[in-house]
Each structure stands twice: as structure tokens, then as C-alpha cells.
Coordinates of C-alpha atoms and ligand atoms in Angstrom, one line a residue:
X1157 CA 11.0 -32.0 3.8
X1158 CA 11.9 -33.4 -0.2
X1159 CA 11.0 -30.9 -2.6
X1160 CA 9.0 -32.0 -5.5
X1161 CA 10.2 -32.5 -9.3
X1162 CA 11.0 -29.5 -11.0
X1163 CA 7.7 -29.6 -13.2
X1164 CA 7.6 -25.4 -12.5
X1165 CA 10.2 -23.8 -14.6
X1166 CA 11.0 -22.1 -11.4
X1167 CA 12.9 -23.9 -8.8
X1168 CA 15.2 -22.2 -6.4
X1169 CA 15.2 -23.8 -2.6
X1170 CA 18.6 -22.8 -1.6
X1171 CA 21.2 -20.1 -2.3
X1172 CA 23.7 -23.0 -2.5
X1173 CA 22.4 -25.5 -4.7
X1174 CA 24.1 -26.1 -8.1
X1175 CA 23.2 -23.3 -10.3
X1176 CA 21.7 -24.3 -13.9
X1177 CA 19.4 -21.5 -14.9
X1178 CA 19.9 -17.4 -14.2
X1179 CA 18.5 -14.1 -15.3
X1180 CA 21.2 -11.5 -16.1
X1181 CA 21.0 -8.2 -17.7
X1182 CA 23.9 -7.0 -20.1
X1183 CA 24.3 -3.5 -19.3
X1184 CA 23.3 -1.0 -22.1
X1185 CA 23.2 2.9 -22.8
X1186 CA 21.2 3.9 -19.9
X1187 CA 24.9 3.2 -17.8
X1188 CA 26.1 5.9 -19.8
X1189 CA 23.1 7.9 -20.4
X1190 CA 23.1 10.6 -16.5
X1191 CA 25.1 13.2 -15.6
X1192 CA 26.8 13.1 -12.4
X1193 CA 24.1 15.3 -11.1
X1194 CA 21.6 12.5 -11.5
X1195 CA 23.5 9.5 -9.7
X1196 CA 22.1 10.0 -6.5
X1197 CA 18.5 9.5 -7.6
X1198 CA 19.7 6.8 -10.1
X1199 CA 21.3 5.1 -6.9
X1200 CA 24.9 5.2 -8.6
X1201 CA 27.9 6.6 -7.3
X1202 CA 30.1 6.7 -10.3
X1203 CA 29.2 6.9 -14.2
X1204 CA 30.8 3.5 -15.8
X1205 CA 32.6 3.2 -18.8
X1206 CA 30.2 1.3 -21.3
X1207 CA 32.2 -1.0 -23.3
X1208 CA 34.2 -1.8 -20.3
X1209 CA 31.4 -2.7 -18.2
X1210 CA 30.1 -4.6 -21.4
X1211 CA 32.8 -6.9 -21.4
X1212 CA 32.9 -7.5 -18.1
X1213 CA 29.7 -8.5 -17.8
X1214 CA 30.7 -10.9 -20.3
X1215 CA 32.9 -12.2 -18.6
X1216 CA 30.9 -12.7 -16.0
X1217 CA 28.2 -14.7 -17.9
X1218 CA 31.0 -16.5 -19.5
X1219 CA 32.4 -17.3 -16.4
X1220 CA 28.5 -18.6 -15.2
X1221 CA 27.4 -20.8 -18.8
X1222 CA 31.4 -22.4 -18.5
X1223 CA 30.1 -23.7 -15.0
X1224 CA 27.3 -25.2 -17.0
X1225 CA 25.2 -22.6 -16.1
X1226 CA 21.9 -21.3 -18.8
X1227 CA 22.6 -17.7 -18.8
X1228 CA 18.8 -16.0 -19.8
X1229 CA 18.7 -12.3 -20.6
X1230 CA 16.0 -9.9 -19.6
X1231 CA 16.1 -7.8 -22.1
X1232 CA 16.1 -10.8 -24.7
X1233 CA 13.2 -12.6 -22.7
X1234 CA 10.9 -8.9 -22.3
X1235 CA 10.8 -8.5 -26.0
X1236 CA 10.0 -12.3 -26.6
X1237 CA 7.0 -12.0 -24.0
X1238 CA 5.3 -9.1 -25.8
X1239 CA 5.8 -10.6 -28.7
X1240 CA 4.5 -14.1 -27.8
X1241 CA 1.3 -12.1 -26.0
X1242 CA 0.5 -10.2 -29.1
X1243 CA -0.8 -6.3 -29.5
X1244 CA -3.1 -6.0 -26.8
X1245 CA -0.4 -7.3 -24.5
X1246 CA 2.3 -4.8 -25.9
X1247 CA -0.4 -2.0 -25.8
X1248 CA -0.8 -2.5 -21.9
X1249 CA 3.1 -3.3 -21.4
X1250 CA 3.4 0.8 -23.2
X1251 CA 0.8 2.3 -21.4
X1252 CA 1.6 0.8 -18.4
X1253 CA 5.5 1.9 -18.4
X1254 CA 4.3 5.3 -19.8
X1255 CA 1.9 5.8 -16.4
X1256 CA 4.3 4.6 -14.5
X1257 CA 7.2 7.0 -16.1
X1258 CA 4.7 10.1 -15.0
X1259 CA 2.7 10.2 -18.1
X1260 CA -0.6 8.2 -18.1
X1261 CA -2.4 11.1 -20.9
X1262 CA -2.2 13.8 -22.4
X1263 CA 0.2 15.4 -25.5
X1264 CA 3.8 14.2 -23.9
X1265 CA 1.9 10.5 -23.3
X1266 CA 0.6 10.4 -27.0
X1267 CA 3.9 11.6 -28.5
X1268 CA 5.8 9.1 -26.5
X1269 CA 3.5 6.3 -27.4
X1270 CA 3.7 7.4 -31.0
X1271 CA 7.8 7.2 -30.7
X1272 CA 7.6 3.9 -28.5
X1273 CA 5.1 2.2 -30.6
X1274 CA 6.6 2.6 -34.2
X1275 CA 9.4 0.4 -32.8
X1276 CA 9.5 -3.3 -33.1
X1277 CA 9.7 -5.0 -29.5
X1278 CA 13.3 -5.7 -29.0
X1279 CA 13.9 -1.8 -29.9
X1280 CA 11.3 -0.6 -28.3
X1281 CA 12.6 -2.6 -24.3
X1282 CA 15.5 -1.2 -25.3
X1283 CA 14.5 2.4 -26.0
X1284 CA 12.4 2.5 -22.6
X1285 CA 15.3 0.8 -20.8
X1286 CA 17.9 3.4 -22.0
X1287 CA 15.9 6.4 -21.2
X1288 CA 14.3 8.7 -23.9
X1289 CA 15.2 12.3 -23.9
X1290 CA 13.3 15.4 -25.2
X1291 CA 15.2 16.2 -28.7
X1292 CA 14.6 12.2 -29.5
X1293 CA 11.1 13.3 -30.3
X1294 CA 9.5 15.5 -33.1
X1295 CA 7.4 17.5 -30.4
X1296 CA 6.6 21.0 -29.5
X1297 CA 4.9 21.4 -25.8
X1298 CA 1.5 23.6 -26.7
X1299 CA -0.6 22.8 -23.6
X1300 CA -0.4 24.3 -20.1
X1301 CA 0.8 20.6 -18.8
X1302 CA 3.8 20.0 -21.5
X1303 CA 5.0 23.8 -21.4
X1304 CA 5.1 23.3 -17.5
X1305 CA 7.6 20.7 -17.8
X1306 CA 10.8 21.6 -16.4
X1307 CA 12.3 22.5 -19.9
X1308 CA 16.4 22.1 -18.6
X1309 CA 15.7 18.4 -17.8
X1310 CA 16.9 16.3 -20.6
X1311 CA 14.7 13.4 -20.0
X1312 CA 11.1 12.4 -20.8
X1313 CA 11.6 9.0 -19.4
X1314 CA 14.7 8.6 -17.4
X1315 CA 17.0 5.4 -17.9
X1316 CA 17.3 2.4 -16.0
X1317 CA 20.7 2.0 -15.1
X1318 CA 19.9 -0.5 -12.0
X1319 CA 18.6 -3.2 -14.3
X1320 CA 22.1 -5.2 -14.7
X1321 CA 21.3 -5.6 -10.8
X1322 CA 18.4 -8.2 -11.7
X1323 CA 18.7 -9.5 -7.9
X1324 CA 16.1 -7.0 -6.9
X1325 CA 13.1 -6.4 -8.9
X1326 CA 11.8 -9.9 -8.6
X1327 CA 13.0 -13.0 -6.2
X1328 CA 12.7 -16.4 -7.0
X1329 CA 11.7 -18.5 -3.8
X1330 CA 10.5 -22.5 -4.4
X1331 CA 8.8 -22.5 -7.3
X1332 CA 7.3 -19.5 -7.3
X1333 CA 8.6 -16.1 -7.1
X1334 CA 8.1 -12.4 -5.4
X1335 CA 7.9 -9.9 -8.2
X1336 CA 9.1 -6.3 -5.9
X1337 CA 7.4 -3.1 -5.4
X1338 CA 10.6 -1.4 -4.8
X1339 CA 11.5 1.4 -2.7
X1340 CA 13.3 4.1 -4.6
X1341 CA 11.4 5.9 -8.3
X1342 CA 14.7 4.7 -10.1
X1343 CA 13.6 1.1 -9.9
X1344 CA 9.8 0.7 -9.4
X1345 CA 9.6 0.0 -13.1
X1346 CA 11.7 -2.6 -13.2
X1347 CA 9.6 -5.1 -12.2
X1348 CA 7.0 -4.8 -15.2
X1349 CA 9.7 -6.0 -17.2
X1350 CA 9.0 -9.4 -14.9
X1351 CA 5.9 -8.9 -14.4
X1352 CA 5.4 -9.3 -18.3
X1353 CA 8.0 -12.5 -18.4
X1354 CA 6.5 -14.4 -16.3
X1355 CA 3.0 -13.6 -17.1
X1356 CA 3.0 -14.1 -20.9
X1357 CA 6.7 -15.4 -21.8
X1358 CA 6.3 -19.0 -23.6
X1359 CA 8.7 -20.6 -21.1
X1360 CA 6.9 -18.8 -17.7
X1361 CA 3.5 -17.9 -18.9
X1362 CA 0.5 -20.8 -17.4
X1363 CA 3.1 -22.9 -15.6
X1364 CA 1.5 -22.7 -12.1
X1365 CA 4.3 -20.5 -10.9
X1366 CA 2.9 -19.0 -7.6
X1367 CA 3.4 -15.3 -7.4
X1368 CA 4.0 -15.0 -3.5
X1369 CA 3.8 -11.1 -3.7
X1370 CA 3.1 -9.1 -6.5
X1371 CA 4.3 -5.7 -7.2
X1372 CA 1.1 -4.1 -6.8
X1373 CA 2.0 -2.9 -3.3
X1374 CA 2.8 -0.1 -0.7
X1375 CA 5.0 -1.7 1.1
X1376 CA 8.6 -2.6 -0.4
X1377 CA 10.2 -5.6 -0.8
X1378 CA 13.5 -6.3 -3.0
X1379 CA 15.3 -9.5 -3.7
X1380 CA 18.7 -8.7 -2.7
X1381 CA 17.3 -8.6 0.9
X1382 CA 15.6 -12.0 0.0
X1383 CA 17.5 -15.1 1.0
X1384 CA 16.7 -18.5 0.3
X1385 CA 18.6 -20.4 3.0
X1386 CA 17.1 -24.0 1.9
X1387 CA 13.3 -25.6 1.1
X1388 CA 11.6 -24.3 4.5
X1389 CA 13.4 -21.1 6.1
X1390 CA 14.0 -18.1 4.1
X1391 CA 16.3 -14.8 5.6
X1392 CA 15.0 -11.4 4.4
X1393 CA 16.6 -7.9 5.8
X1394 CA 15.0 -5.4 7.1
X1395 CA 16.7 -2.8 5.3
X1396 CA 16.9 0.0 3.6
X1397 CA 14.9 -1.5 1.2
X1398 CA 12.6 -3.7 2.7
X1399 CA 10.1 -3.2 5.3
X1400 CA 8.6 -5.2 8.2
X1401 CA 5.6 -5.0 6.8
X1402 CA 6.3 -6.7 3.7
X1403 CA 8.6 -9.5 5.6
X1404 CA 5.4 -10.2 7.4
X1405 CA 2.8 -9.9 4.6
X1406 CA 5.1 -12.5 2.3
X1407 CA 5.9 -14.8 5.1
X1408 CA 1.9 -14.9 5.4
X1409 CA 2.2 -16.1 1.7
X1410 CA 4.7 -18.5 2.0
X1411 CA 3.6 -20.5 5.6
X1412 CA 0.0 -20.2 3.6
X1413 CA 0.2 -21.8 0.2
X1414 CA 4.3 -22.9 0.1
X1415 CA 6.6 -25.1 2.1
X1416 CA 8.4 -22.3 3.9
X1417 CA 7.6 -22.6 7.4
X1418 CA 10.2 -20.2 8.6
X1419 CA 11.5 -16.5 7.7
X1420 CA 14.5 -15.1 9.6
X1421 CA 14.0 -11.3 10.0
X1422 CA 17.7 -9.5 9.8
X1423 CA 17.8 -5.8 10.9
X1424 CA 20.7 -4.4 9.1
X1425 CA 21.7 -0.5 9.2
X1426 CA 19.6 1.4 6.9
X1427 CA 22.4 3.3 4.4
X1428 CA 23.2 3.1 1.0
X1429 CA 26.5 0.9 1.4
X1430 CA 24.6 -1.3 2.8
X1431 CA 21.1 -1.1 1.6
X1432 CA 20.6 -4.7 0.5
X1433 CA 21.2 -7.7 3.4
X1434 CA 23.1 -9.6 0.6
X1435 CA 25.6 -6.7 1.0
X1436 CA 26.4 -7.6 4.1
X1437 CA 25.5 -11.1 4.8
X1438 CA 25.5 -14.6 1.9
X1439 CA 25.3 -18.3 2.2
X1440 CA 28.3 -19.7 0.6
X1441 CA 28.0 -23.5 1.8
X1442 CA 25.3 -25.9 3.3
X1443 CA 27.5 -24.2 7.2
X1444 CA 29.3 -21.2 5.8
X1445 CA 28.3 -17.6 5.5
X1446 CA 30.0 -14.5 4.7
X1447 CA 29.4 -11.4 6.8
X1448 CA 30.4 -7.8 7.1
X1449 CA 32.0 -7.1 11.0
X1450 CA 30.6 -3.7 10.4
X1451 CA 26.7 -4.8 10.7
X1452 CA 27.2 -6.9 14.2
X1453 CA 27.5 -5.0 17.4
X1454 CA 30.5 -5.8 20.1
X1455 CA 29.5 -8.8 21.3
X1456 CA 28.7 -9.7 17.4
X1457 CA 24.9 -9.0 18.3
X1458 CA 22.8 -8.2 15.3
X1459 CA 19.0 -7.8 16.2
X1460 CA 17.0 -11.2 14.5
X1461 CA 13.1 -11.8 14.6
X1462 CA 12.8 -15.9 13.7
X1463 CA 8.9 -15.9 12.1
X1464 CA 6.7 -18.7 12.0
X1465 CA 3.2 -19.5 11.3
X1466 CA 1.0 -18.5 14.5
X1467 CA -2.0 -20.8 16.1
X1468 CA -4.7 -19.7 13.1
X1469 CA -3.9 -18.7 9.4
X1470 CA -2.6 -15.5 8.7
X1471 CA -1.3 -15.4 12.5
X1472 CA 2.3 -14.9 13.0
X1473 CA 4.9 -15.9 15.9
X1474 CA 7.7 -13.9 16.5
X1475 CA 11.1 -15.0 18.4
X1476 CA 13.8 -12.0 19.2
X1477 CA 17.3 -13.0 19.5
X1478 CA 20.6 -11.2 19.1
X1479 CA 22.8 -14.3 18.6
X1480 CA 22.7 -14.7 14.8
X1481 CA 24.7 -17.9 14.7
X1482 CA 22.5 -19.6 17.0
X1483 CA 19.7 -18.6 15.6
X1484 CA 21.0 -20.0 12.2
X1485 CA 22.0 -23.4 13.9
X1486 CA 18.4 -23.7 15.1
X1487 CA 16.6 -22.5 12.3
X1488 CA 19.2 -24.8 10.2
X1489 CA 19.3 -27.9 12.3
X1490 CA 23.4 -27.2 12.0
X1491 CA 26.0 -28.6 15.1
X1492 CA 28.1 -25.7 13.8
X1493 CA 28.7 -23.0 11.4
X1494 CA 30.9 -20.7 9.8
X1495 CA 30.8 -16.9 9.8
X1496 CA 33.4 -15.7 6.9
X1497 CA 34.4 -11.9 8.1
X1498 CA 34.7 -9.8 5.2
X1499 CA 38.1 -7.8 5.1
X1500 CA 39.5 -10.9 7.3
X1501 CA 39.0 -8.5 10.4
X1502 CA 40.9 -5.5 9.5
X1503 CA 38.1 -2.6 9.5
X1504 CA 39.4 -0.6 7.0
X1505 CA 39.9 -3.2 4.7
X1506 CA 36.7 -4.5 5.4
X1507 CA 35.1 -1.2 4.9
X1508 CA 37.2 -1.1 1.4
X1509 CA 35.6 -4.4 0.4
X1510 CA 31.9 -4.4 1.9
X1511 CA 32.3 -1.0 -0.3
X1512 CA 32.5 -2.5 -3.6
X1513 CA 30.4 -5.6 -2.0
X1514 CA 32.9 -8.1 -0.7
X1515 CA 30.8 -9.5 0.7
X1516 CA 28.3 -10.1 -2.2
X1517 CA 29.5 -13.5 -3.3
X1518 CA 26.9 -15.7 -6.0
X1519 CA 27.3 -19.5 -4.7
X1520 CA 27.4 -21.6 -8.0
X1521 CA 27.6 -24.7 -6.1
X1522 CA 27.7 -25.7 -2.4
X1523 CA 31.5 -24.1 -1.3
X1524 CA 31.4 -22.7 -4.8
X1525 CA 31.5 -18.9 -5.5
X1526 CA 32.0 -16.1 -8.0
X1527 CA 33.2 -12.6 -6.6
X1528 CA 34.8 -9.7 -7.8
X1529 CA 38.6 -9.8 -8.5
X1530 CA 39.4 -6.9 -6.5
X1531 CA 38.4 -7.8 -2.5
X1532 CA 41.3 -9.7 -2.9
X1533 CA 41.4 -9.8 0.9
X1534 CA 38.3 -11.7 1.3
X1535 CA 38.6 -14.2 -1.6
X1536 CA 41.9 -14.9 0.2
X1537 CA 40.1 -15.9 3.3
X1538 CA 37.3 -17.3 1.6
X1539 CA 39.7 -19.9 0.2
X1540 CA 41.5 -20.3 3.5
X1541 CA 38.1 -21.3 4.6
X1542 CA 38.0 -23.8 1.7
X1543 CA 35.9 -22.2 -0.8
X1544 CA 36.4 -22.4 -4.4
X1545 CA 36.5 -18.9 -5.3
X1546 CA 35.8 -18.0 -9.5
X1547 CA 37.0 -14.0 -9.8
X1548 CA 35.4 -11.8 -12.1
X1549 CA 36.1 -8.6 -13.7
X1550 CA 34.7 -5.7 -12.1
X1551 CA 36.0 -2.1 -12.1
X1552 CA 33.5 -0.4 -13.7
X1553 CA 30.8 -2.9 -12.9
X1554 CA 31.1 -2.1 -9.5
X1555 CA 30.1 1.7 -10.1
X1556 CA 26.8 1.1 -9.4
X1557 CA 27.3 -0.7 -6.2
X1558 CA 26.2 -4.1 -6.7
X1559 CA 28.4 -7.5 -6.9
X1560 CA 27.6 -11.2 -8.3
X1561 CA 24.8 -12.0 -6.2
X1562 CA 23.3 -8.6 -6.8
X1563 CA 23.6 -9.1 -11.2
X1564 CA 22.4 -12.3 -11.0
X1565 CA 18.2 -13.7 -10.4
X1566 CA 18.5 -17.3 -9.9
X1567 CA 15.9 -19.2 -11.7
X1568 CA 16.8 -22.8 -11.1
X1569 CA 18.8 -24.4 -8.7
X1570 CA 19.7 -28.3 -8.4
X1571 CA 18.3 -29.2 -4.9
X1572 CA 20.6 -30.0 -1.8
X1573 CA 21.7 -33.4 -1.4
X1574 CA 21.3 -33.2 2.0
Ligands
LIG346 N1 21.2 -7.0 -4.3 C1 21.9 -5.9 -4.3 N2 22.8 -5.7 -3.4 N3 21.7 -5.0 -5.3 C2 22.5 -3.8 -5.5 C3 21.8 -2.7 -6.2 C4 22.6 -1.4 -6.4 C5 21.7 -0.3 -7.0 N4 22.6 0.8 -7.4 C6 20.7 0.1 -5.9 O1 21.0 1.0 -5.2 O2 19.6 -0.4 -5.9

């Protein structure tokens, strides 16, 4: 099935596909700003060294725009949608990020929104992304409900640490997108930052871009479970982060009003290490795959539910099977294909490297990836297997547990040739 012109500024229908647009996030204070006593709620096992991680991400979105590749910031593109949108717009943005932070009213929301909002836009998506703490603002709690605050905690509004990980709050799919109700507090805000992109940003806002699932849900969805295996059969784990339910409710979406006809259901062990498919499992090549050993059983069995549209609308049928490369041949129309084992089969090594996500390659361009200099293991293999492999920087980007795939929010993608 061709896909159409790219008339949406949206248009991903592969994970392969040469990659000409992306959304990064440079990492900012709020990688600095927690104490060791916060990581696990802030889903970080380490506390990175700023400038380092700074120019590594450089690096990395040097390494992208010399592979002819836009590089588009979030926090550039946030501020440029409230301003484009105008007061009301920024007025809703604040009070929307201060409900959502734990204050909707009362004396801590007003003095927040009287900090917040004597900022320009640019400093005030900043502020909120690094966090604001108590002694940044001239207050004294007087009423029962600001003296009950737990006075040790630093934080009014903690930071956002995750947001250099743009894989997850929103997925672009076609020429649409799913903007994520996430699982964990650490994250849900994230996605208003999208939210507000797309829906009022010059270069997003009234270009028929189909939200496929918005993140006014329950049920939790993120994008580095989201796959986009080519213009008609999407993967999504069933992770950690992302539940049946919402596989089910945005396959609904897609067989309904997009071109997606089929959504491979992976069930991956629900942990931190591995709480993303994409941490286990990429497409590196139009046959080629990488995977972890460590998420397929002894006879490589890994339970798969293939999803397509049922008899009437909003009807689903579900097919079961434990064989994942045949269920990728079919679903792919392939003769063959190529599962790439992280850690080249040695378990401990593959542990190592899954660890500070190995497996998490970004394709650039069919056989074309960017990984992280230091599973030198794998991007040995993967170039055994023919891959071009770019390495990146990445020992203190790695602190927080994501690779390439996981920093990066593909916005357009050339489509396959084939
Ligand atoms: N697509 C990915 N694998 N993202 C990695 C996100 C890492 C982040 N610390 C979290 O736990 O959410």
C-alpha cells in the first residue's frame, strides 16, 4: 500500500526509512537538580554530570544534522508554540502544568503562577522543566494547606529529568501521532509540552495531523514501546509501561481512520531495565532486528498477540503465537530475517549492554544506525551483520537509562523504496 505525499508535517511509516526531521531535547538543570534519594521516583539510576551530558548530547545531534538530518528542539519548539498561541494559550499551558504538578488553587498555586508568569516563555519552559524549589519563591505558607506541606521537601514542582528521552511522551505513527498518558508521576507532564506543539506551534498547529490517542487517558501508553515496523503493521510492548488496554484502544484508532491494518502485541518482562520494548527489541534494516537473548524463552519463545481489525468496526482479532520471527515474516511478507543478539550471545555481556541499552539502536537509514560507543560488543556484531554503525558519546547520558532510539522522536522519515 503507497503512502501519500508528505502534505502533513508528520510522516513516519517505518523505523528504517531515511531520517530527515527529529525532536530532541538538550538536557538541562533538572539532570542535576535530585538527590540520590529522589532517582528512583525520577526513574534514574545515577545523577549525570551536566556539562558532560551537554556535550554529548551534542554530539549526538551533531552526529544526526551531519547525516542530513533537521534536528528540532522541544524546548525551543514549547516556547515558540505559546508564543505563537498568544496569552490565553500560555494562561491554560500554566494552569494546566500547575494542576497537573499538585496545585490547581490555592496560596502555593497563585505564588507559583505569580513566579511562572513574570517570565518570558522560553524562561518560563525552562523554569518548569528544571524544577522549582521552595526558597526560589518569596512566600510564607499561612494556610492550613501550604503549612501542611511537607516542609523538608525541597521541591514545589519537581524537575523533569526524563525529557532528553523524547521517545516516550508522544509517538509519531503515519502522519499522525499518539501523544502518551504515561505511566509513572515523573513523566505524565511531559506530554503537555506536545500537546501544546502540535496543537498551536506554526509548523504543527491546523495541518490535519490525526491525533490517534490523546493523553487524556487511564490507560498508559509510551512511545518507546511504539514501533513503526512500515506503512500498515505497527509493534507495541506490553510492558512496563504500556498496557493491553491501550494497545487495543489505539489499534481501534489506527485500523479506523489510518492505513495500519496490523499491530503486533510483544509481551516483554515488566522491570525497569527493560521497561521500554525498544530496550529490548529495534528494526535496524527492511530484515534485520536487534534483540536482547534475555526477553526470549529457551526455545527463543516470546509470547506475541498479531491484532487486526475484527468483522464490524471497533471489533478486534487476535492471533497468539510464540515464534516471533515467524510472526514478523508474515506480518512482513519477508522469505527471511535477521535477529541481531545483543551481547553476541555471551549473557553477561549481554546483560552489560541491554543495561546501558545495547540494544537501543536509532536507524538513520535502512542498515544505518547510531548507538552508544560503549556496547562495543554489539556494534561489533552489528557490523559483522553489515550494518553501518555511527557511535556516540554516552557515559553520562546513559545515567538515565535510555539510548539513541530512546532521545530521539522521529518526525519525518523518507518512505521505503520497497
Ligand atoms: N524509549 C526508551 N527506552 N526510553 C527510556 C526512558 C528512561 C527513563 N529514565 C524512564 O525510565 O522512563
Amino acid at each position: 500500500m503507497e503512502v501519500t505525499q508528505m502534505t502533513s508535517p508528520i510522516h513516519n511509516y517505518s523505523e528504517i526509512g531515511k531520517l530527515k526531521t527529529v525532536l530532541l531535547k538538550r538536557p538541562g538543570r533538572e539532570i542535576e537538580n535530585f538527590t540520590p534519594d529522589m532517582m528512583p521516583r525520577l526513574l534514574f539510576d545515577d545523577i549525570p554530570y551536566l556539562p558532560i551530558a551537554q556535550k554529548e548530547h551534542d554530539y549526538f545531534a551533531d552526529t544526526l544534522r551531519d547525516n542530513g538530518v533537521e534536528v528540532l528542539y522541544l524546548e525551543k519548539l514549547s516556547a515558540e508554540a505559546l508564543d505563537a498561541g498568544g496569552e490565553e494559550v500560555r494562561n491554560h499551558f500554566l494552569e494546566q502544568m500547575l494542576t497537573e504538578s499538585g496545585y490547581a488553587a490555592g496560596s502555593i498555586h497563585d505564588a507559583l503562577k505569580e513566579y511562572l508568569g513574570s517570565m518570558n516563555n522560553q524562561d518560563m519552559v525552562v523554569k518548569i522543566m528544571e524544577g522549582v524549589r521552595k526558597n526560589e519563591l518569596d512566600f510564607v505558607p499561612k494556610d492550613l494547606v501550604s503549612c501542611a506541606e511537607n516542609q523538608d521537601y525541597e521541591f514545589y514542582m519537581d524537575p523533569m529529568p526524563n525529557l532528553y528521552f523524547t521517545r516516550d511522551p508522544s509517538a509519531c505513527i503515519g502522519d499522525g501521532l499518539s501523544i502518551n498518558h504515561m505511566t509513572f508521576a515523573a513523566r505524565q507532564r511531559e506530554s503537555l509540552f506536545n500537546e501544546t506543539i502540535i496543537k498551536y506551534h506554526p509548523r504543527f498547529a491546523n495541518k490535519g495531523i490525526h491525533v490517534w490517542r490523546d493523553r487524556n487517558h487511564t490507560t498508559r501508553i509510551e512511545g518507546g514501546d511504539e514501533l513503526v515496523l512500515n506503512n500498515h503493521v505497527m509493534a507495541i510492548g506490553v510492558s512496563q509501561r504500556t498496557s493491553a488496554d491501550a494497545i487495543q484502544d489505539i489499534a481501534k484508532n489506527l485500523f479506523k481512520d489510518g492505513q495500519y491494518d496490523t499491530v503486533i502485541a510483544i509481551k516483554i518482562p515488566h522491570n525497569h531495565a527493560m521497561m521500554h520494548l525498544d530496550t529490548v527489541f529495534t528494526m535496524i534494516n527492511y530484515d534485520q532486528f536487534t534483540v536482547h537473548p534475555g526477553i526470549l524463552g529457551k526455545g527463543g519463545q516470546i509470547d506475541t498477540w498479531t491484532i487486526t481489525p475484527g468483522k464490524n468496526e471497533g471489533e478486534l482479532n487476535l492471533q497468539h503465537d510464540t515464534d516471533l520471527k515467524k510472526v514478523l515474516k508474515t506480518a512482513l511478507n519477508l522469505d527471511d530475517l535477521d535477529l541481531i543478539p545483543t551481547g553476541n550471545g555471551d549473557p553477561i555481556i549481554a546483560g552489560r549492554e541491554q543495561w546501558n541499552d545495547g540494544s537501543n539502536t536509532l536507524a538513520i537509514a535502512p542498515g544505518v544506525v547510531v548507538t552508544y560507543n560503549r556496547n562495543y560488543v554489539s556494534n561489533e556484531l552489528l557490523r559483522k551483520h553489515g550494518l553501518k554503525v555511527l557511535e556516540v558519546i554516552s557515559s553520562e547520558l546513559s545515567r538515565g537509562r535510555g539510548g539513541p532510539r530512546c532521545m530521539s522522536c522521529p518526525i519525518v522519515r523518507e518512505d521505503l523504496k520497497k
